[in-house]
PDB file of C-alpha atoms in Angstrom:
ATOM      1  CA  GLN A 374     -28.904  -9.562   0.458  1.00 65.00           C
ATOM      2  CA  LYS A 375     -25.652  -7.643   1.241  1.00 72.00           C
ATOM      3  CA  GLU A 376     -22.477  -9.601   0.867  1.00 86.00           C
ATOM      4  CA  VAL A 377     -21.182  -8.263   4.224  1.00 92.00           C
ATOM      5  CA  GLU A 378     -23.727  -7.272   6.989  1.00 93.00           C
ATOM      6  CA  GLN A 379     -23.159  -5.534  10.416  1.00 93.00           C
ATOM      7  CA  ASN A 380     -25.312  -3.883  12.736  1.00 87.00           C
ATOM      8  CA  SER A 381     -24.892  -0.169  12.344  1.00 81.00           C
ATOM      9  CA  GLY A 382     -25.073   0.715  16.066  1.00 83.00           C
ATOM     10  CA  PRO A 383     -24.316   2.918  17.769  1.00 91.00           C
ATOM     11  CA  LEU A 384     -23.174   0.390  20.345  1.00 95.00           C
ATOM     12  CA  SER A 385     -22.604   1.836  23.652  1.00 96.00           C
ATOM     13  CA  VAL A 386     -20.356  -0.010  26.224  1.00 96.00           C
ATOM     14  CA  PRO A 387     -19.211   1.208  29.673  1.00 97.00           C
ATOM     15  CA  GLU A 388     -15.452   1.618  30.133  1.00 97.00           C
ATOM     16  CA  GLY A 389     -13.738  -1.666  31.217  1.00 97.00           C
ATOM     17  CA  ALA A 390     -16.465  -3.881  29.903  1.00 97.00           C
ATOM     18  CA  ILE A 391     -16.350  -6.257  26.891  1.00 97.00           C
ATOM     19  CA  ALA A 392     -17.688  -4.884  23.557  1.00 97.00           C
ATOM     20  CA  SER A 393     -18.846  -7.518  21.057  1.00 97.00           C
ATOM     21  CA  LEU A 394     -19.165  -6.715  17.428  1.00 97.00           C
ATOM     22  CA  ASN A 395     -20.638  -9.103  14.966  1.00 96.00           C
ATOM     23  CA  CYS A 396     -20.616  -9.594  11.148  1.00 96.00           C
ATOM     24  CA  THR A 397     -22.195 -12.050   8.634  1.00 96.00           C
ATOM     25  CA  TYR A 398     -21.083 -12.789   5.123  1.00 94.00           C
ATOM     26  CA  SER A 399     -22.947 -14.414   2.123  1.00 91.00           C
ATOM     27  CA  ASP A 400     -20.008 -15.841   0.083  1.00 86.00           C
ATOM     28  CA  ARG A 401     -19.569 -19.348   1.581  1.00 87.00           C
ATOM     29  CA  GLY A 402     -16.168 -19.815  -0.148  1.00 84.00           C
ATOM     30  CA  SER A 403     -14.657 -16.746   1.423  1.00 86.00           C
ATOM     31  CA  GLN A 404     -11.170 -17.330   2.782  1.00 85.00           C
ATOM     32  CA  SER A 405      -9.874 -14.191   4.562  1.00 88.00           C
ATOM     33  CA  PHE A 406     -11.703 -11.913   7.177  1.00 93.00           C
ATOM     34  CA  PHE A 407     -10.582  -8.819   8.607  1.00 94.00           C
ATOM     35  CA  TRP A 408     -11.552  -6.159  11.112  1.00 96.00           C
ATOM     36  CA  TYR A 409     -10.696  -2.493  10.563  1.00 96.00           C
ATOM     37  CA  ARG A 410     -11.084   0.394  12.826  1.00 97.00           C
ATOM     38  CA  GLN A 411     -11.834   3.824  11.619  1.00 96.00           C
ATOM     39  CA  TYR A 412     -11.700   7.055  13.627  1.00 96.00           C
ATOM     40  CA  SER A 413     -13.802  10.052  12.523  1.00 92.00           C
ATOM     41  CA  GLY A 414     -12.065  11.843   9.564  1.00 90.00           C
ATOM     42  CA  LYS A 415      -9.457   9.168   9.189  1.00 93.00           C
ATOM     43  CA  SER A 416      -8.870   6.212   6.917  1.00 95.00           C
ATOM     44  CA  PRO A 417      -9.497   2.548   8.073  1.00 95.00           C
ATOM     45  CA  GLU A 418      -6.695   0.793   9.713  1.00 94.00           C
ATOM     46  CA  LEU A 419      -6.297  -3.020  10.253  1.00 92.00           C
ATOM     47  CA  ILE A 420      -6.909  -4.311  13.824  1.00 94.00           C
ATOM     48  CA  MET A 421      -6.983  -8.124  12.981  1.00 92.00           C
ATOM     49  CA  PHE A 422      -7.320 -10.720  10.353  1.00 91.00           C
ATOM     50  CA  ILE A 423      -8.346 -14.391  10.651  1.00 93.00           C
ATOM     51  CA  TYR A 424      -8.254 -17.348   8.206  1.00 89.00           C
ATOM     52  CA  SER A 425      -9.213 -20.418  10.406  1.00 89.00           C
ATOM     53  CA  ASN A 426     -12.267 -21.382  12.212  1.00 93.00           C
ATOM     54  CA  GLY A 427     -12.024 -20.557  15.935  1.00 94.00           C
ATOM     55  CA  ASP A 428     -10.526 -17.674  18.056  1.00 95.00           C
ATOM     56  CA  LYS A 429      -7.534 -15.626  17.433  1.00 95.00           C
ATOM     57  CA  GLU A 430      -6.254 -13.329  20.228  1.00 96.00           C
ATOM     58  CA  ASP A 431      -4.094 -10.071  20.016  1.00 94.00           C
ATOM     59  CA  GLY A 432      -3.887  -8.200  23.156  1.00 96.00           C
ATOM     60  CA  ARG A 433      -7.208  -6.929  24.185  1.00 97.00           C
ATOM     61  CA  PHE A 434      -8.848  -8.079  20.898  1.00 97.00           C
ATOM     62  CA  THR A 435     -10.177 -11.444  19.906  1.00 97.00           C
ATOM     63  CA  ALA A 436     -11.607 -12.376  16.523  1.00 97.00           C
ATOM     64  CA  GLN A 437     -13.820 -15.265  16.276  1.00 97.00           C
ATOM     65  CA  LEU A 438     -14.646 -17.068  12.894  1.00 96.00           C
ATOM     66  CA  ASN A 439     -17.356 -19.670  12.378  1.00 96.00           C
ATOM     67  CA  LYS A 440     -17.435 -20.634   8.550  1.00 93.00           C
ATOM     68  CA  ALA A 441     -20.388 -23.068   9.023  1.00 94.00           C
ATOM     69  CA  SER A 442     -22.447 -20.200  10.207  1.00 94.00           C
ATOM     70  CA  GLN A 443     -20.886 -17.645   8.020  1.00 94.00           C
ATOM     71  CA  TYR A 444     -20.224 -15.144  10.936  1.00 94.00           C
ATOM     72  CA  VAL A 445     -17.066 -13.361  12.224  1.00 97.00           C
ATOM     73  CA  SER A 446     -16.900 -11.448  15.472  1.00 97.00           C
ATOM     74  CA  LEU A 447     -14.646  -9.132  17.318  1.00 97.00           C
ATOM     75  CA  LEU A 448     -14.461  -8.871  21.219  1.00 97.00           C
ATOM     76  CA  ILE A 449     -12.752  -6.017  22.868  1.00 97.00           C
ATOM     77  CA  ARG A 450     -11.860  -6.613  26.353  1.00 98.00           C
ATOM     78  CA  ASP A 451     -11.360  -3.954  28.952  1.00 97.00           C
ATOM     79  CA  SER A 452     -12.884  -1.210  26.651  1.00 97.00           C
ATOM     80  CA  GLN A 453     -11.193   2.119  26.790  1.00 97.00           C
ATOM     81  CA  PRO A 454     -12.547   5.394  25.503  1.00 95.00           C
ATOM     82  CA  SER A 455      -9.863   5.394  22.783  1.00 96.00           C
ATOM     83  CA  ASP A 456     -11.692   2.354  21.341  1.00 97.00           C
ATOM     84  CA  SER A 457     -14.533   4.632  20.381  1.00 97.00           C
ATOM     85  CA  ALA A 458     -14.618   4.405  16.586  1.00 96.00           C
ATOM     86  CA  THR A 459     -16.491   2.713  13.667  1.00 96.00           C
ATOM     87  CA  TYR A 460     -15.575  -0.903  13.166  1.00 97.00           C
ATOM     88  CA  LEU A 461     -15.573  -2.392   9.705  1.00 96.00           C
ATOM     89  CA  CYS A 462     -15.730  -6.041   8.863  1.00 95.00           C
ATOM     90  CA  ALA A 463     -14.204  -7.047   5.525  1.00 93.00           C
ATOM     91  CA  VAL A 464     -14.159 -10.195   3.647  1.00 91.00           C
ATOM     92  CA  ASN A 465     -12.289 -11.387   0.455  1.00 85.00           C
ATOM     93  CA  GLY A 466     -14.443 -12.923  -2.213  1.00 69.00           C
ATOM     94  CA  TYR A 467     -14.030 -16.516  -3.290  1.00 62.00           C
ATOM     95  CA  SER A 468     -15.016 -15.875  -6.897  1.00 63.00           C
ATOM     96  CA  SER A 469     -12.331 -13.219  -7.038  1.00 63.00           C
ATOM     97  CA  ALA A 470      -9.734 -13.628  -4.603  1.00 63.00           C
ATOM     98  CA  SER A 471      -8.587 -10.072  -4.904  1.00 74.00           C
ATOM     99  CA  LYS A 472     -11.865  -8.531  -4.142  1.00 82.00           C
ATOM    100  CA  ILE A 473     -12.282  -7.146  -0.752  1.00 87.00           C
ATOM    101  CA  ILE A 474     -15.723  -6.265   0.397  1.00 89.00           C
ATOM    102  CA  PHE A 475     -16.691  -4.187   3.481  1.00 92.00           C
ATOM    103  CA  GLY A 476     -19.573  -4.034   5.660  1.00 92.00           C
ATOM    104  CA  SER A 477     -21.238  -0.698   6.422  1.00 92.00           C
ATOM    105  CA  GLY A 478     -19.770  -0.563   9.932  1.00 94.00           C
ATOM    106  CA  THR A 479     -20.602  -0.476  13.581  1.00 95.00           C
ATOM    107  CA  ARG A 480     -20.205   2.620  15.555  1.00 95.00           C
ATOM    108  CA  LEU A 481     -18.947   1.838  19.087  1.00 96.00           C
ATOM    109  CA  SER A 482     -18.972   4.234  21.771  1.00 96.00           C
ATOM    110  CA  ILE A 483     -17.120   3.629  25.192  1.00 96.00           C
ATOM    111  CA  ARG A 484     -18.708   5.745  27.979  1.00 94.00           C
ATOM    112  CA  PRO A 485     -16.525   6.682  30.877  1.00 90.00           C
TER     113      PRO A 485
ATOM    114  CA  ASP B1105       6.014   1.428   5.891  1.00 70.00           C
ATOM    115  CA  VAL B1106       3.470   0.970   3.037  1.00 66.00           C
ATOM    116  CA  LYS B1107       2.498   4.308   1.638  1.00 91.00           C
ATOM    117  CA  VAL B1108      -0.596   4.872  -0.392  1.00 96.00           C
ATOM    118  CA  THR B1109      -0.889   8.526  -1.535  1.00 96.00           C
ATOM    119  CA  GLN B1110      -3.993  10.010  -3.191  1.00 97.00           C
ATOM    120  CA  SER B1111      -3.325  13.142  -5.253  1.00 92.00           C
ATOM    121  CA  SER B1112      -5.813  15.481  -3.541  1.00 93.00           C
ATOM    122  CA  ARG B1113      -7.314  15.813  -0.012  1.00 95.00           C
ATOM    123  CA  TYR B1114     -10.242  17.929  -1.203  1.00 96.00           C
ATOM    124  CA  LEU B1115     -11.712  18.577  -4.631  1.00 97.00           C
ATOM    125  CA  VAL B1116     -14.605  20.654  -5.903  1.00 98.00           C
ATOM    126  CA  LYS B1117     -15.791  20.112  -9.468  1.00 97.00           C
ATOM    127  CA  ARG B1118     -18.652  21.186 -11.583  1.00 98.00           C
ATOM    128  CA  THR B1119     -21.390  18.876 -12.737  1.00 98.00           C
ATOM    129  CA  GLY B1120     -20.544  17.499 -16.156  1.00 97.00           C
ATOM    130  CA  GLU B1121     -16.599  17.787 -15.666  1.00 97.00           C
ATOM    131  CA  LYS B1122     -14.226  14.887 -16.361  1.00 97.00           C
ATOM    132  CA  VAL B1123     -12.674  14.218 -13.067  1.00 97.00           C
ATOM    133  CA  PHE B1124      -9.341  12.224 -12.339  1.00 97.00           C
ATOM    134  CA  LEU B1125      -8.583  10.826  -8.958  1.00 98.00           C
ATOM    135  CA  GLU B1126      -5.026   9.505  -8.737  1.00 97.00           C
ATOM    136  CA  CYS B1127      -3.478   6.963  -6.356  1.00 97.00           C
ATOM    137  CA  VAL B1128       0.008   5.772  -6.023  1.00 97.00           C
ATOM    138  CA  GLN B1129       1.481   3.020  -3.811  1.00 96.00           C
ATOM    139  CA  ASP B1130       5.165   2.326  -3.135  1.00 95.00           C
ATOM    140  CA  MET B1131       5.198  -1.410  -2.022  1.00 89.00           C
ATOM    141  CA  ASP B1132       4.789  -3.181  -5.274  1.00 91.00           C
ATOM    142  CA  HIS B1133       1.563  -4.479  -4.388  1.00 91.00           C
ATOM    143  CA  GLU B1134      -0.444  -6.473  -7.075  1.00 90.00           C
ATOM    144  CA  ASN B1135      -4.006  -5.437  -5.959  1.00 91.00           C
ATOM    145  CA  MET B1136      -5.399  -1.824  -5.935  1.00 94.00           C
ATOM    146  CA  PHE B1137      -8.889  -0.683  -5.026  1.00 95.00           C
ATOM    147  CA  TRP B1138     -11.143   2.258  -5.175  1.00 97.00           C
ATOM    148  CA  TYR B1139     -13.960   2.674  -2.778  1.00 96.00           C
ATOM    149  CA  ARG B1140     -16.478   5.354  -1.904  1.00 97.00           C
ATOM    150  CA  GLN B1141     -17.706   5.996   1.557  1.00 96.00           C
ATOM    151  CA  ASP B1142     -21.053   7.496   2.428  1.00 93.00           C
ATOM    152  CA  PRO B1143     -22.612   7.981   5.829  1.00 87.00           C
ATOM    153  CA  GLY B1144     -24.466   4.831   6.714  1.00 81.00           C
ATOM    154  CA  LEU B1145     -23.286   2.788   3.677  1.00 84.00           C
ATOM    155  CA  GLY B1146     -19.889   2.069   4.779  1.00 87.00           C
ATOM    156  CA  LEU B1147     -17.208   1.435   2.016  1.00 92.00           C
ATOM    157  CA  ARG B1148     -18.542   0.416  -1.292  1.00 93.00           C
ATOM    158  CA  LEU B1149     -16.215  -1.012  -3.856  1.00 93.00           C
ATOM    159  CA  ILE B1150     -16.236   0.800  -7.253  1.00 96.00           C
ATOM    160  CA  TYR B1151     -13.501  -1.048  -9.129  1.00 96.00           C
ATOM    161  CA  PHE B1152     -10.282  -3.012  -8.265  1.00 92.00           C
ATOM    162  CA  SER B1153      -7.349  -4.118 -10.157  1.00 93.00           C
ATOM    163  CA  TYR B1154      -5.207  -7.351  -9.760  1.00 89.00           C
ATOM    164  CA  ASP B1155      -2.554  -6.570 -12.176  1.00 89.00           C
ATOM    165  CA  VAL B1156      -1.394  -3.857 -14.669  1.00 92.00           C
ATOM    166  CA  LYS B1157      -4.069  -3.119 -17.168  1.00 89.00           C
ATOM    167  CA  MET B1158      -6.405  -5.718 -15.445  1.00 90.00           C
ATOM    168  CA  LYS B1159      -9.470  -4.490 -13.770  1.00 92.00           C
ATOM    169  CA  GLU B1160     -12.763  -5.776 -12.419  1.00 92.00           C
ATOM    170  CA  LYS B1161     -16.078  -4.051 -11.615  1.00 93.00           C
ATOM    171  CA  GLY B1162     -17.009  -3.746  -7.921  1.00 91.00           C
ATOM    172  CA  ASP B1163     -20.517  -3.162  -6.553  1.00 89.00           C
ATOM    173  CA  ILE B1164     -21.149   0.374  -7.918  1.00 94.00           C
ATOM    174  CA  PRO B1165     -19.117   0.950 -11.139  1.00 96.00           C
ATOM    175  CA  GLU B1166     -21.779   3.042 -12.925  1.00 96.00           C
ATOM    176  CA  GLY B1167     -20.460   6.393 -13.917  1.00 96.00           C
ATOM    177  CA  TYR B1168     -16.842   5.510 -13.188  1.00 98.00           C
ATOM    178  CA  SER B1169     -13.924   4.009 -15.164  1.00 97.00           C
ATOM    179  CA  VAL B1170     -10.383   3.213 -14.042  1.00 97.00           C
ATOM    180  CA  SER B1171      -6.933   2.982 -15.463  1.00 97.00           C
ATOM    181  CA  ARG B1172      -3.956   1.053 -14.350  1.00 97.00           C
ATOM    182  CA  GLU B1173      -0.903   1.595 -16.901  1.00 95.00           C
ATOM    183  CA  LYS B1174       1.657   1.036 -14.207  1.00 96.00           C
ATOM    184  CA  LYS B1175       1.774  -1.325 -11.205  1.00 95.00           C
ATOM    185  CA  GLU B1176       2.102   1.556  -8.718  1.00 96.00           C
ATOM    186  CA  ARG B1177      -0.641   3.815  -9.988  1.00 97.00           C
ATOM    187  CA  PHE B1178      -4.401   3.456 -10.206  1.00 97.00           C
ATOM    188  CA  SER B1179      -6.652   6.111 -11.422  1.00 97.00           C
ATOM    189  CA  LEU B1180     -10.357   6.580 -10.914  1.00 98.00           C
ATOM    190  CA  ILE B1181     -12.216   8.557 -13.733  1.00 98.00           C
ATOM    191  CA  LEU B1182     -15.660  10.202 -13.409  1.00 97.00           C
ATOM    192  CA  GLU B1183     -16.489  10.625 -16.999  1.00 94.00           C
ATOM    193  CA  SER B1184     -19.185  13.230 -16.355  1.00 97.00           C
ATOM    194  CA  ALA B1185     -19.405  14.298 -12.720  1.00 97.00           C
ATOM    195  CA  SER B1186     -22.805  14.431 -11.071  1.00 97.00           C
ATOM    196  CA  THR B1187     -23.785  15.668  -7.718  1.00 97.00           C
ATOM    197  CA  ASN B1188     -24.610  12.016  -6.501  1.00 97.00           C
ATOM    198  CA  GLN B1189     -20.989  11.421  -6.914  1.00 98.00           C
ATOM    199  CA  THR B1190     -20.209  13.731  -4.038  1.00 98.00           C
ATOM    200  CA  SER B1191     -18.499  11.514  -1.632  1.00 97.00           C
ATOM    201  CA  MET B1192     -15.293  10.526   0.142  1.00 97.00           C
ATOM    202  CA  TYR B1193     -13.166   8.446  -2.170  1.00 98.00           C
ATOM    203  CA  LEU B1194     -10.729   5.964  -0.688  1.00 97.00           C
ATOM    204  CA  CYS B1195      -7.754   4.191  -2.560  1.00 97.00           C
ATOM    205  CA  ALA B1196      -6.184   1.095  -1.121  1.00 95.00           C
ATOM    206  CA  SER B1197      -3.624  -1.552  -2.155  1.00 93.00           C
ATOM    207  CA  SER B1198      -2.692  -5.094  -0.938  1.00 89.00           C
ATOM    208  CA  THR B1199      -0.437  -8.038  -1.898  1.00 85.00           C
ATOM    209  CA  GLY B1200      -1.992 -10.806  -4.324  1.00 71.00           C
ATOM    210  CA  GLY B1201      -2.687 -14.369  -3.689  1.00 65.00           C
ATOM    211  CA  MET B1202      -5.650 -16.451  -2.696  1.00 59.00           C
ATOM    212  CA  MET B1203      -5.341 -15.571   0.964  1.00 60.00           C
ATOM    213  CA  ASN B1204      -5.677 -11.900   0.780  1.00 59.00           C
ATOM    214  CA  THR B1205      -3.759  -9.763   3.111  1.00 71.00           C
ATOM    215  CA  GLU B1206      -4.145  -6.446   4.772  1.00 82.00           C
ATOM    216  CA  ALA B1207      -5.426  -3.524   2.617  1.00 88.00           C
ATOM    217  CA  PHE B1208      -3.534  -0.221   3.229  1.00 92.00           C
ATOM    218  CA  PHE B1209      -5.419   2.932   2.618  1.00 95.00           C
ATOM    219  CA  GLY B1210      -4.611   6.282   1.366  1.00 96.00           C
ATOM    220  CA  GLN B1211      -5.731   9.493   3.290  1.00 95.00           C
ATOM    221  CA  GLY B1212      -8.895   9.867   1.192  1.00 96.00           C
ATOM    222  CA  THR B1213     -10.154  12.457  -1.301  1.00 97.00           C
ATOM    223  CA  ARG B1214     -13.350  14.466  -0.384  1.00 97.00           C
ATOM    224  CA  LEU B1215     -14.987  15.280  -3.637  1.00 98.00           C
ATOM    225  CA  THR B1216     -17.811  17.778  -4.036  1.00 98.00           C
ATOM    226  CA  VAL B1217     -19.546  18.046  -7.145  1.00 98.00           C
ATOM    227  CA  VAL B1218     -21.509  21.315  -7.542  1.00 97.00           C
TER     228      VAL B1218
END
């Protein structure tokens, strides 16, 4: 079982709709959870991080964390063509707090 | 702004060569990481370091070694390059502590082994 799992997509969403990206993780003791966005040919950049159960909102983005079910999700409201990218879920490992493990990423395409 | 700089953007090496990939960060971060990224496989952790001279294996350490003699510099070494090590290599750094913080990435090194 992979430590961090994501649906690879591609996920196609119409412009203006809500895009929902999901991620599950295997290390129950993980403490920190991150969503990165990566445009083609570029390095990943952080969008959001979340530490506590529940929702965290930042502009059009909402991260949701459910530690009991071991999943974290990212909602993008009012999707724009510029949101088309690969979204990477990342989790820090409890056994080694410094270790950051990434999922394989979900490719998101926003169609006009 | 945090800056993570990788020594080369593109590299072409021959099979069997010893290859050094260098990474430098300027924010006094405790943690540094080396990942490789391949289509459909995401970022896979090769090695990471949480302090000078301290290192831990990631998920795919075979064929690689690392060196961290100074806090700001983390080197990835391919002891004998092979064609299956052709990939994009990404270095990252982050602050230390139990609640890990954002990882900042370098621009990546696209390595081709021929």
